Coordinates of C-alpha atoms in Angstrom, one line a residue:
Chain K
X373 CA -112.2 -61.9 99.7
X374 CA -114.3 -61.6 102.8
X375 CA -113.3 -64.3 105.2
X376 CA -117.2 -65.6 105.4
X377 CA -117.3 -65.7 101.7
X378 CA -114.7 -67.5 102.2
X379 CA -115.9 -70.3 104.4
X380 CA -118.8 -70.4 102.8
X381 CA -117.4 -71.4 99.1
X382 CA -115.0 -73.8 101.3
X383 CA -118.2 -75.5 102.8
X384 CA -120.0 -75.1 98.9
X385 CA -116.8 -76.8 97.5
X386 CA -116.1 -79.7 100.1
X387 CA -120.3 -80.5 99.8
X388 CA -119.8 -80.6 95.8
X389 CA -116.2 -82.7 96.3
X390 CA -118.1 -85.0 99.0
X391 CA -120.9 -86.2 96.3
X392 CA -118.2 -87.1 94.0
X393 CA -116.2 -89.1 96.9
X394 CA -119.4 -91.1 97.1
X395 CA -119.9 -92.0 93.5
X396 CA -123.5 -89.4 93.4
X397 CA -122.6 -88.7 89.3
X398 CA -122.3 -92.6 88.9
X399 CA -125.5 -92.7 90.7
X400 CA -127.3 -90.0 88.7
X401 CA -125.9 -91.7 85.7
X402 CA -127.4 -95.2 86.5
X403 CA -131.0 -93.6 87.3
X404 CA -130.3 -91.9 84.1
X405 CA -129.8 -95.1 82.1
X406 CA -132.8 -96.6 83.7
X407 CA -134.7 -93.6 82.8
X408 CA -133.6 -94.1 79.4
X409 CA -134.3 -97.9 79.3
X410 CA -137.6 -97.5 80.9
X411 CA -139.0 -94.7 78.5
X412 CA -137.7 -96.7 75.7
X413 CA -139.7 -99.9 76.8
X414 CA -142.8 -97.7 77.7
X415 CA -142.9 -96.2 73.7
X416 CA -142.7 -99.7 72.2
X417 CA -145.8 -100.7 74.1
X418 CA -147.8 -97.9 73.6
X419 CA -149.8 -98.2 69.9
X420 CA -149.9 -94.6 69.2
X421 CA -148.1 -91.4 70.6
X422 CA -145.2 -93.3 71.0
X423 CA -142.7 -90.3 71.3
X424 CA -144.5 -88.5 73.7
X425 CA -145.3 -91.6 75.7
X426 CA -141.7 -92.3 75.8
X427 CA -140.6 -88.4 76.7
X428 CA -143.1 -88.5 79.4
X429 CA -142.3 -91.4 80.8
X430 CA -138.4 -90.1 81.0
X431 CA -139.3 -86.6 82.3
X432 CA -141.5 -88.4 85.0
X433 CA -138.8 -90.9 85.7
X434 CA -136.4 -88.8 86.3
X435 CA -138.0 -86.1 88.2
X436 CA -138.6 -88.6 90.8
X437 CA -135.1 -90.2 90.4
X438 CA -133.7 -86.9 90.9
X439 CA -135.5 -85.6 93.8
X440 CA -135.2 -88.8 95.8
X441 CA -131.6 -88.9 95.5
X442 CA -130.8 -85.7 96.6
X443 CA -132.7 -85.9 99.2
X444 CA -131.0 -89.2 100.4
X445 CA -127.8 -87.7 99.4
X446 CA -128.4 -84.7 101.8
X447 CA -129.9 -86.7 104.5
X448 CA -126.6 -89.0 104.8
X449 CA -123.8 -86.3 103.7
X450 CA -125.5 -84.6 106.6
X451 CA -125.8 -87.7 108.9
X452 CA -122.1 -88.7 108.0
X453 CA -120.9 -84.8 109.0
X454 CA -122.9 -85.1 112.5
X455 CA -121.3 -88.2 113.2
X456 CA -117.8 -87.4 112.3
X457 CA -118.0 -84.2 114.1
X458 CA -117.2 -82.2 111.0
X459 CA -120.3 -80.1 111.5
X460 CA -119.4 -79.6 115.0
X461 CA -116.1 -78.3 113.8
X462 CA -117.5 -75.8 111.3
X463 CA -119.7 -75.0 113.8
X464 CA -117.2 -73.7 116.5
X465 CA -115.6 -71.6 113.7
X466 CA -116.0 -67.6 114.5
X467 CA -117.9 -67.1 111.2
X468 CA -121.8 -67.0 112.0
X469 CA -123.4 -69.8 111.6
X470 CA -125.8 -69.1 108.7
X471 CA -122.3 -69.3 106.8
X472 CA -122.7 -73.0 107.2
X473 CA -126.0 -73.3 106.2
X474 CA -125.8 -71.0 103.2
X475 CA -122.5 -73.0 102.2
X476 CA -124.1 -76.4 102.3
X477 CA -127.1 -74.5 100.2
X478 CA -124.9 -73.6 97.6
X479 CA -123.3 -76.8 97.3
X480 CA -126.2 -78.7 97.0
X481 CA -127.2 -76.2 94.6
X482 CA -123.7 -76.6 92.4
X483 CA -124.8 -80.2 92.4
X484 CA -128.6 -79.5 91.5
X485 CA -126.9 -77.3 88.2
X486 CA -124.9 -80.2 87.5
X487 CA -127.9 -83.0 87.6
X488 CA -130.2 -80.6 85.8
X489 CA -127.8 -79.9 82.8
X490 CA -127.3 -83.1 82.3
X491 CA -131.1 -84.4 82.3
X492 CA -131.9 -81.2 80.3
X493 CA -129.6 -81.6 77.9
X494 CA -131.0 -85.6 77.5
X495 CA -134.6 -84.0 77.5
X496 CA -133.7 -81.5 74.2
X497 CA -134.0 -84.8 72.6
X498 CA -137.3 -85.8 73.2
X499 CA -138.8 -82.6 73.3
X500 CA -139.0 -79.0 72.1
X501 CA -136.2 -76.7 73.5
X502 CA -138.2 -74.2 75.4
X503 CA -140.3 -76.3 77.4
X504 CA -137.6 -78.7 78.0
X505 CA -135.5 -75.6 79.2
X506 CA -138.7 -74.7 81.1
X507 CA -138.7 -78.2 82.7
X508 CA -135.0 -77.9 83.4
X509 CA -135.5 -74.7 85.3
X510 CA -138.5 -76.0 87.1
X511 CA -136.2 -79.4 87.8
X512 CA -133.6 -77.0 89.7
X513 CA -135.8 -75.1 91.6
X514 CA -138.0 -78.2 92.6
X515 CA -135.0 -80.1 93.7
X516 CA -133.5 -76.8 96.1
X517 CA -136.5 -77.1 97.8
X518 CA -136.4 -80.8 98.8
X519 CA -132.8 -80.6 99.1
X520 CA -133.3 -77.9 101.7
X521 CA -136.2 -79.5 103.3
X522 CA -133.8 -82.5 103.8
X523 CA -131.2 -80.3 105.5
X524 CA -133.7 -79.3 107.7
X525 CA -135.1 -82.3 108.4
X526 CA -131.4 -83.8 109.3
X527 CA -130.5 -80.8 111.6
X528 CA -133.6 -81.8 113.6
X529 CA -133.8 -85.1 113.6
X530 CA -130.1 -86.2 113.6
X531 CA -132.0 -89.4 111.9
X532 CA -131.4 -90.2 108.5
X533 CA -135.4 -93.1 107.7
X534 CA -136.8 -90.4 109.8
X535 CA -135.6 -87.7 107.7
X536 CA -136.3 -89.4 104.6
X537 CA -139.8 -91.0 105.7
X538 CA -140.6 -86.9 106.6
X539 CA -139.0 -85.1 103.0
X540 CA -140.8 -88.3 101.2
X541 CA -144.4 -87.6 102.9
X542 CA -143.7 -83.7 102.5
X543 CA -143.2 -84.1 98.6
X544 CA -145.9 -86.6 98.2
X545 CA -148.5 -84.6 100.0
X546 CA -146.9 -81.3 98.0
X547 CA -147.6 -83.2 94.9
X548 CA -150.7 -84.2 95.9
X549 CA -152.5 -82.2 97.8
X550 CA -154.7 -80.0 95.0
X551 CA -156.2 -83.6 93.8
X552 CA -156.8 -84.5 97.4
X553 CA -158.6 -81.3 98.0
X554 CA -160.8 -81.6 94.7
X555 CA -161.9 -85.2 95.6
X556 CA -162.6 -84.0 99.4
X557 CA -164.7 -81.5 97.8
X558 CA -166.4 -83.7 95.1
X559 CA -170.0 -84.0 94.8
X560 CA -169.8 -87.9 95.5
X561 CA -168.8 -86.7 99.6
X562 CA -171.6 -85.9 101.9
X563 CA -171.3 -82.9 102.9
X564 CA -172.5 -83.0 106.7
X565 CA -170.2 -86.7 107.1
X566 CA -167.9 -85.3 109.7
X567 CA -165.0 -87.1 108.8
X568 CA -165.2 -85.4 105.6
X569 CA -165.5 -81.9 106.8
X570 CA -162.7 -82.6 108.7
X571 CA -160.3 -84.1 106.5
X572 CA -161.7 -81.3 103.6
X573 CA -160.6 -78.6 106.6
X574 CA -157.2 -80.4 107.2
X575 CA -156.4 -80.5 103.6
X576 CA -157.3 -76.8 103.2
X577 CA -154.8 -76.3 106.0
X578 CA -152.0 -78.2 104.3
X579 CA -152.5 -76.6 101.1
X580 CA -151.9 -73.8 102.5
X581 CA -148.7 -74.6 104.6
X582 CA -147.6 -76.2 101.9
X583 CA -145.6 -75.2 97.9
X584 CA -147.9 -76.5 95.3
X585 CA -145.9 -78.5 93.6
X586 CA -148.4 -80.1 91.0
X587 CA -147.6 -77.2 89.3
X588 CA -144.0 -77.7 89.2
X589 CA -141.9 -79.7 86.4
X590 CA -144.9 -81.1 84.6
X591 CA -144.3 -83.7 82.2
X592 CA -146.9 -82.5 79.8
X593 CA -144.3 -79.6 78.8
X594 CA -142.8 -82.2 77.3
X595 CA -145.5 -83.3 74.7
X596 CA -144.0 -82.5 71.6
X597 CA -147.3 -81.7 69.6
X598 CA -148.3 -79.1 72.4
X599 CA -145.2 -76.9 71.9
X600 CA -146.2 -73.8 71.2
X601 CA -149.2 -73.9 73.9
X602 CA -146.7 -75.0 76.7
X603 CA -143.9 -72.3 75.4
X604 CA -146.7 -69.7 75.2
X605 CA -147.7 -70.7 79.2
X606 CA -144.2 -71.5 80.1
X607 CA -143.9 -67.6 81.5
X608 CA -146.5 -68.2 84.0
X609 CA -145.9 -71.6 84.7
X610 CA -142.0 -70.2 85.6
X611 CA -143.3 -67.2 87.4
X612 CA -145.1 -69.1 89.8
X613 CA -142.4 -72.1 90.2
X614 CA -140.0 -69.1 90.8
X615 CA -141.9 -67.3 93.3
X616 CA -143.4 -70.0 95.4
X617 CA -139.3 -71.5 95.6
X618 CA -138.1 -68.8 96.7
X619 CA -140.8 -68.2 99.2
X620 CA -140.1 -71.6 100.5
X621 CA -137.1 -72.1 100.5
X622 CA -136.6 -69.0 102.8
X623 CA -139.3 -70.4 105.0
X624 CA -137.3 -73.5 105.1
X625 CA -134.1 -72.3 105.7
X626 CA -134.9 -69.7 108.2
X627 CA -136.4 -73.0 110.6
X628 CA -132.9 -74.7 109.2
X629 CA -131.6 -71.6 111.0
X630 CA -132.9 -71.3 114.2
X631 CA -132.7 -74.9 115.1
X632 CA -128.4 -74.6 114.2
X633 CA -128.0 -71.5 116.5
X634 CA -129.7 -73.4 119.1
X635 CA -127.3 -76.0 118.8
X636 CA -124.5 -76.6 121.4
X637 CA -121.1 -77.4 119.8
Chain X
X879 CA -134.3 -93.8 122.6
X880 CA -131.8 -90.8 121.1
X881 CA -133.9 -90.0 118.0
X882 CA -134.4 -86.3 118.0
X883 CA -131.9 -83.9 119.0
X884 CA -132.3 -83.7 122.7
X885 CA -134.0 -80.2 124.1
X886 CA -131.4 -80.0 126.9
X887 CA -128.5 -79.7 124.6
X888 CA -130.7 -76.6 122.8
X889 CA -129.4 -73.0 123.7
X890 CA -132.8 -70.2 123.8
X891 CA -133.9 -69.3 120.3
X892 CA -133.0 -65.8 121.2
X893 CA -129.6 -66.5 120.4
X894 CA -130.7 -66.5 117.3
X895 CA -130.3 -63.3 115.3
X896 CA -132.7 -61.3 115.0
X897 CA -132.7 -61.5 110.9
X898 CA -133.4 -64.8 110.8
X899 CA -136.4 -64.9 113.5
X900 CA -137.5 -62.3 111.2
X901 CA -136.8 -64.1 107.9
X902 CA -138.8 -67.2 109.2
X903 CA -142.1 -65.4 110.0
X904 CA -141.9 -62.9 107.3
X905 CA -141.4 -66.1 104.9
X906 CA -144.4 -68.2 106.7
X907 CA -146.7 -64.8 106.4
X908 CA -145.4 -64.6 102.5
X909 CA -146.3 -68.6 102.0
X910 CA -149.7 -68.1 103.5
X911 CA -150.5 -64.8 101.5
X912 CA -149.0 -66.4 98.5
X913 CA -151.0 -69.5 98.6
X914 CA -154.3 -67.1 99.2
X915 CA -153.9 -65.2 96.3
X916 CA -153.7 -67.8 94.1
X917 CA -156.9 -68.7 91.9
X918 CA -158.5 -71.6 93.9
X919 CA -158.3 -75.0 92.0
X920 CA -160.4 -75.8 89.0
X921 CA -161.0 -79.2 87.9
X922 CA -160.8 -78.6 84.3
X923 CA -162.7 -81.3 82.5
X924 CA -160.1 -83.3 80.1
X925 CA -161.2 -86.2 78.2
X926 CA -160.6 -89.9 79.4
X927 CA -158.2 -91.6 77.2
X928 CA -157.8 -95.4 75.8
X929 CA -156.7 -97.7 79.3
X930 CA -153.4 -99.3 78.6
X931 CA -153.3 -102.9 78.2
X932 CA -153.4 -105.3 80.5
X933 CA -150.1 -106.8 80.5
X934 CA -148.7 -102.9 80.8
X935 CA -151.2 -102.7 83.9
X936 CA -149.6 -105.9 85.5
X937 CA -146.3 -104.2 85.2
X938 CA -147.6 -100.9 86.9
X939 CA -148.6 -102.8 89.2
X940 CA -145.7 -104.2 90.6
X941 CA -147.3 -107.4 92.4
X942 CA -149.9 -105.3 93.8
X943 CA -152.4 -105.5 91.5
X944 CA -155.3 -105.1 94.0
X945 CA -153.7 -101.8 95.3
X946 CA -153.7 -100.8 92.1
X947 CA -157.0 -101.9 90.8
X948 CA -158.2 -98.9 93.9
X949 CA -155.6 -96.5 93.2
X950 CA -157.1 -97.0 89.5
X951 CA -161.1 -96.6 90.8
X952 CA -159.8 -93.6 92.7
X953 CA -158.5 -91.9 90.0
X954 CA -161.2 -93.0 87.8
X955 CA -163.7 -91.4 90.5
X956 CA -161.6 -88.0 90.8
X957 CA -161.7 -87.6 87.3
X958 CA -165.4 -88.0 86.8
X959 CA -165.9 -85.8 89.2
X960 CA -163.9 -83.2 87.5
X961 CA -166.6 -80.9 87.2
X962 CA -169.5 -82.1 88.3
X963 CA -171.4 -85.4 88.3
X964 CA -174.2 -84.5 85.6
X965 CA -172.0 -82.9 83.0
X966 CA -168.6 -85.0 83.4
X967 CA -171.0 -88.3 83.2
X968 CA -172.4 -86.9 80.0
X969 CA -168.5 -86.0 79.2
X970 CA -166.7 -89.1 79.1
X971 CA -165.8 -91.5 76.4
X972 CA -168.2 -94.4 77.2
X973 CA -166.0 -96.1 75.3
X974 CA -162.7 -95.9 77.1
X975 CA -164.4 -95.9 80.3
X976 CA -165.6 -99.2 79.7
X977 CA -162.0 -100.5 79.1
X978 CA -161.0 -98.5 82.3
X979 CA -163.5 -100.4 84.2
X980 CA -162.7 -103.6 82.3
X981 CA -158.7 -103.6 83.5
X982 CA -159.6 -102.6 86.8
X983 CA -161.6 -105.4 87.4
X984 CA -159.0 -107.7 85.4
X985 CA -156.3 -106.5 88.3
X986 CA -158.6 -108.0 90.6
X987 CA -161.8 -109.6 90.2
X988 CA -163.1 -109.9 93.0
X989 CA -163.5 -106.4 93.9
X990 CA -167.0 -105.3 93.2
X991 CA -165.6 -101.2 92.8
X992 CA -166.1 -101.1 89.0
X993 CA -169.2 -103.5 89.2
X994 CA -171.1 -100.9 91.5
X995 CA -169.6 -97.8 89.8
X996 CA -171.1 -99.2 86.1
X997 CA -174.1 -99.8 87.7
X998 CA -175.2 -97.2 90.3
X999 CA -172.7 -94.3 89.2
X1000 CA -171.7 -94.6 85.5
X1001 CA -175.3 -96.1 84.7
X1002 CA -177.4 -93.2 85.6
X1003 CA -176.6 -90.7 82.9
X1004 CA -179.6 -90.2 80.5
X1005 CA -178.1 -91.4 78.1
X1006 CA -179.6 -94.5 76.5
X1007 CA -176.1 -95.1 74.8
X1008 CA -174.1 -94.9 77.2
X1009 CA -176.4 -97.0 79.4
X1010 CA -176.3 -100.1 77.7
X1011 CA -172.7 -99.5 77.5
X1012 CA -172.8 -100.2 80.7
X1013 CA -174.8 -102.8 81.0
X1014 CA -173.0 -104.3 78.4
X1015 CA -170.3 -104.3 80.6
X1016 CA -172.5 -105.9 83.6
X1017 CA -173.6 -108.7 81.7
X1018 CA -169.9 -109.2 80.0
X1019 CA -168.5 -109.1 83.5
X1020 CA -171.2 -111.8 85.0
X1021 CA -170.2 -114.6 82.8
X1022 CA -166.9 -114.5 84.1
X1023 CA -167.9 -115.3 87.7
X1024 CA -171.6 -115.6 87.8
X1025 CA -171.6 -116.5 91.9
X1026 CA -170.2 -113.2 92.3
X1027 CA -171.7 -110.9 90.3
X1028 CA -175.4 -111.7 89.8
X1029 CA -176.0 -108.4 92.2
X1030 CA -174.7 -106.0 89.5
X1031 CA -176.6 -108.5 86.5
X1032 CA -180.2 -108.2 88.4
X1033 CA -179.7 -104.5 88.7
X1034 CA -178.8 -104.2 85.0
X1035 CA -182.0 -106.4 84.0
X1036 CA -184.0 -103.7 86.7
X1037 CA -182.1 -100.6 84.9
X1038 CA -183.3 -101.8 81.2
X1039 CA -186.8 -102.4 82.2
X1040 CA -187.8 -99.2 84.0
X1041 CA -184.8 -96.7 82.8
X1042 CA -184.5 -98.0 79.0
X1043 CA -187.7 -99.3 78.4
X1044 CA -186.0 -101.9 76.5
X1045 CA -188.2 -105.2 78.2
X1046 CA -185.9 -107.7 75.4
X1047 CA -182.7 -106.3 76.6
X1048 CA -184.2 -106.9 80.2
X1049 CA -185.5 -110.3 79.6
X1050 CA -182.1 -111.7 78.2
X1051 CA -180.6 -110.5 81.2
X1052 CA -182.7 -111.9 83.1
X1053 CA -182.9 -115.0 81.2
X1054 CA -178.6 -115.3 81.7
X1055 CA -179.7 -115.5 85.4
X1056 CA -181.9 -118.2 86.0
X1057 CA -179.7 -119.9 82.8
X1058 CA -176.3 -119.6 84.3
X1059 CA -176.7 -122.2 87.2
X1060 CA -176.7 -119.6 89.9
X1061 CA -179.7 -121.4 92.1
X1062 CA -176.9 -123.8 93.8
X1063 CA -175.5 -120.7 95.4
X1064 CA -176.6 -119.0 98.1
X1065 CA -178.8 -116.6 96.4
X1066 CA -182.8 -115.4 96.4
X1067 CA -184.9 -117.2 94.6
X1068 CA -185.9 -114.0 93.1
X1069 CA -182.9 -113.6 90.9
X1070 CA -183.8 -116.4 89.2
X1071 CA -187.5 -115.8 88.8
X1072 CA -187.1 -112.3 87.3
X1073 CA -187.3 -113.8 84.2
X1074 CA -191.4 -114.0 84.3
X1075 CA -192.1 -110.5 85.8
X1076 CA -190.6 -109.6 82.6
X1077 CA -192.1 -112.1 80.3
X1078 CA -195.6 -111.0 81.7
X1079 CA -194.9 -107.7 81.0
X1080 CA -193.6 -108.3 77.6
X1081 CA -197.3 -109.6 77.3
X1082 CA -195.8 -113.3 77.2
X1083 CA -198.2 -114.7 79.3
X1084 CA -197.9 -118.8 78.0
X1085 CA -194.2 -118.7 78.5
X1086 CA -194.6 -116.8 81.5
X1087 CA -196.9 -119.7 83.4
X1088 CA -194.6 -121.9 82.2
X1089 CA -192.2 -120.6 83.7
X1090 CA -193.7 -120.1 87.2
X1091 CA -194.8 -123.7 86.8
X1092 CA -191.5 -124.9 86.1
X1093 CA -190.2 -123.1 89.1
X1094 CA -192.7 -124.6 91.4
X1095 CA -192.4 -128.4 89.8
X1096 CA -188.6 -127.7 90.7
X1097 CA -188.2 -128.2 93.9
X1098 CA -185.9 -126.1 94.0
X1099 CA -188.5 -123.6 96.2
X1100 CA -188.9 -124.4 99.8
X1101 CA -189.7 -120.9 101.6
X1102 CA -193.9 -121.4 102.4
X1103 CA -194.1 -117.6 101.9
X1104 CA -192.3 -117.9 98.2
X1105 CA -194.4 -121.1 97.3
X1106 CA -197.7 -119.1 98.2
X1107 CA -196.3 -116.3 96.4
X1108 CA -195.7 -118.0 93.4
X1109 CA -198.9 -120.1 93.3
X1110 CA -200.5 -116.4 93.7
X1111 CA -198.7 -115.4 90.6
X1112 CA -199.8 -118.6 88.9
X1113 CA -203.4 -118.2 89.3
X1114 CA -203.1 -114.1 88.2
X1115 CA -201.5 -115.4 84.5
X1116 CA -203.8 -117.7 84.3
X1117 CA -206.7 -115.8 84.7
X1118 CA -204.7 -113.3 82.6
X1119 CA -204.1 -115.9 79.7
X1120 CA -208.1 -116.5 80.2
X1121 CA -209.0 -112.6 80.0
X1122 CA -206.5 -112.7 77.2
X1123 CA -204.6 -109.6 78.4
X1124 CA -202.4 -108.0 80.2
X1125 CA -203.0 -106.4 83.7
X1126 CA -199.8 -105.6 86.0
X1127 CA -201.1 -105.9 89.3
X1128 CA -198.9 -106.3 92.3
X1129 CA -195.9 -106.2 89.9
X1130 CA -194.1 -102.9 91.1
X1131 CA -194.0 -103.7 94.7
X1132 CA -192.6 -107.4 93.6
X1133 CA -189.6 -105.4 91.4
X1134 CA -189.3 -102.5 94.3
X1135 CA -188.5 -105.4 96.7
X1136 CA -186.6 -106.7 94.5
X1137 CA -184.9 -103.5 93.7
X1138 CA -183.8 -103.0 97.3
X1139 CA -182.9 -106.6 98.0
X1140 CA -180.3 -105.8 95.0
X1141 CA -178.7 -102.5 97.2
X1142 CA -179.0 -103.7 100.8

């Protein structure tokens, strides 16, 4: 085997063994359960729809759940290696240094699999297969993003509230950003207020800096009586969660890049 | 303060390999061609549903009620504006959009968001309807906390006279005004003496002097201006009730004023 492969499923392997050390799959478990509990309290109160109240209310749940851990769980399995000098260590090694970046990558990403089968797999109970296969898909890719936006966000920062203050802004604006734009735009905001030409510019801006990801794991997928309408748009829905992550997540990782080679060890 | 990595310890970014400079721009040029090829955002118009309870709001809320009660008006506004104010107005369920408004206002009463959205935003569709829906929902509102909300009642009595036509529906809100013990607040006098502009225009001109005479016996009036005023008004019905009809002078410009005294 090549000696960087190498490294790089060492690094993959010690990120995956790390989340275990610190009790991530309890973690994961516990959001799970709360998930669970909280869907199951949200279809008792609702008078009708109560299935699709209480699959939305999961798939919502736990898209958050999900995302926010990881991200925290990057941010201090990051924090932890600066400080124990682990990442300095790997760093000195003679293999380049994208072999650290793209091993931590890949072990998140073994961890992603592992989170998404799991809440996939508790989704094909609620709702039909292919859209909750679609939401699954769209779950993984989601996550790699923020999960590399927080790896970033750590190699720059070396602070773990200002990482996290940064990757939870970042996905709330991602989230957000198309409604923002259509209210900027709406006919109830005068057009010549300068404020509001302002903020309509900026948020034209972000949009464009930033992955849509409105568009990304929607809970409506998950509305059992709209099955065959969201697995007949599930291809384009995929097509563009595929593209727009991988687009990112180079964009990401290539800044994750340059600011580790200008490191000094 | 060591918070960011600090730019002495940084090596030049042209150790860097070349790949990955590369890689970053060529990304960052995909991204923005990416996002500018994409269809620009439609607001497609979906219907409003049914609001949740109340109790389920509470627990949204999480002891924020009032930050919810804007995050709700906001929403609220976004999606009426989903396509347009003339056809998403026309759009929505009346119905649940009256609940929305009622469980915003529940979170916290004594915002005035919903009051002012029934009345100046949701109110102007021309939709009779869907108009005293909302007024409806003005009038339910002001018994609650009459001090408050006599604004949003006044311009409901205003929006049944000229924009529904409908002078009883005007004159019963008008009558809940002057009826609901409102004149030991700080208010105009006015809001309580709508109640004869509308009576004289419903051609009631007996209970309509009575009225104005009652005001006057009150005490209550103390403003010279309003007294002259009123004994003006007096004499006109009276010579009205003489004539034995019904003749409308000086009564726009009294409702206009009133009208803007409503919206400052």
């Amino acid at each position: 085997m090549n000696p960087n492969l190498r490294i790089l499923s060492a690094i993959a392997a010690a990120t995956l063994l790390e989340s275990r050390r610190t009790h991530f799959p309890l973690l994961m478990g516990l959001l799970t359960l709360s998930g669970l509990g909280l869907s199951l309290f949200a279809s008792t109160l609702a008078i009708t729809e109560s299935a699709t109240i209480g699959a939305m209310t999961l798939g919502g749940f736990l898209r958050l759940a999900a995302i926010l851990a990881m991200a925290l769980f990057v941010l201090t399995s990051q924090a932890r290696e600066q400080q124990d000098k682990g990442m300095a260590q790997l760093l000195s090694l003679e293999s380049p240094r994208a072999i650290y970046l793209f091993g931590k990558m890949v072990g998140y990403l073994w961890i992603h699999l592992a989170i998404v089968t799991l809440l996939t797999g508790l989704m094909l109970l609620f709702a039909a297969p292919l859209p909750a296969l679609g939401w699954g898909i769209s779950l993984l890719c989601e996550m790699t993003l923020i999960s590399t936006l927080a790896l970033l966000c750590q190699l720059s920062f070396h602070n773990v509230p200002i990482g996290f203050a940064t990757v939870s802004a970042f996905y709330l604006l991602a989230r957000s950003v198309t409604a923002l734009r259509l209210v900027a735009g709406g006919p109830i905001m005068p057009d010549s207020a300068t404020s509001v030409m302002l903020m309509s510019s900026i948020l034209d801006g972000l949009a464009f800096l930033l992955p849509d990801l409105e568009r990304f794991t929607r809970s409506a997928w998950l509305i059992q009586e709209r099955a065959i309408e969201m697995t007949a748009q599930l291809p384009d829905a995929l097509g563009f969660v595929l593209v727009q992550t991988l687009l990112y997540t180079a964009l990401l990782a290539a800044a994750a890049l340059l600011d580790l080679y200008r490191k000094s060890v | 303060m060591k918070m960011f990595a600090s730019s002495a310890r940084l090596r030049p970014l042209s150790v860097a390999p070349l790949w990955s400079r590369l890689l970053l721009i060529g990304a960052l040029a995909m991204q923005l061609l990416w996002h500018s090829v994409q269809p620009t955002p439609q607001a497609k118009a979906e219907p409003l549903f049914a609001a949740p309870s109340g109790s389920t709001l509470r627990l949204m809320a999480l002891g924020e009620p009032e930050l919810l009660s804007r995050g709700l008006m906001l929403w609220l506004q976004a999606f009426d504006y989903q396509s347009g104010v003339s056809v998403t107005f026309q759009g929505l369920d009346y119905r649940h959009l009256e609940d929305w408004l009622t469980q915003i206002l529940a979170l916290d009463p004594l915002s005035s968001y919903p009051l002012l959205s029934a009345s100046r935003l949701y109110a102007e569709v021309k939709d009779p309807e869907k108009q005293r829906r909302m007024i409806h929902f003005l009038h339910r509102s002001f018994l609650q906390d009459p001090p408050r909300r006599w604004r949003w009642v006044a311009h409901a009595a205003i929006l049944a006279k000229h924009r529904l036509n409908d002078l009883p529906l005007a004159l019963k809100l008008a009558r809940t005004l002057s009826q609901s013990g409102i004149e030991q607040y700080d208010i105009p006098h006015w809001v309580t003496q709508m109640e004869f502009v509308i009576l004289e225009d419903m051609g009631e001109l007996e209970q309509a002097v009575q009225m104005v005479r009652t005001l006057l016996h009150s005490g209550q009036i103390i403003d010279a201006n309003e007294i002259h005023f009123l004994m003006e008004r007096l004499e006109m019905l009276e010579r009205q009730q003489q004539q034995g009809g019904v003749q409308k002078s000086g009564e726009p410009s009294y409702m206009k004023k009133v009208e803007q005294e409503i919206m400052p």
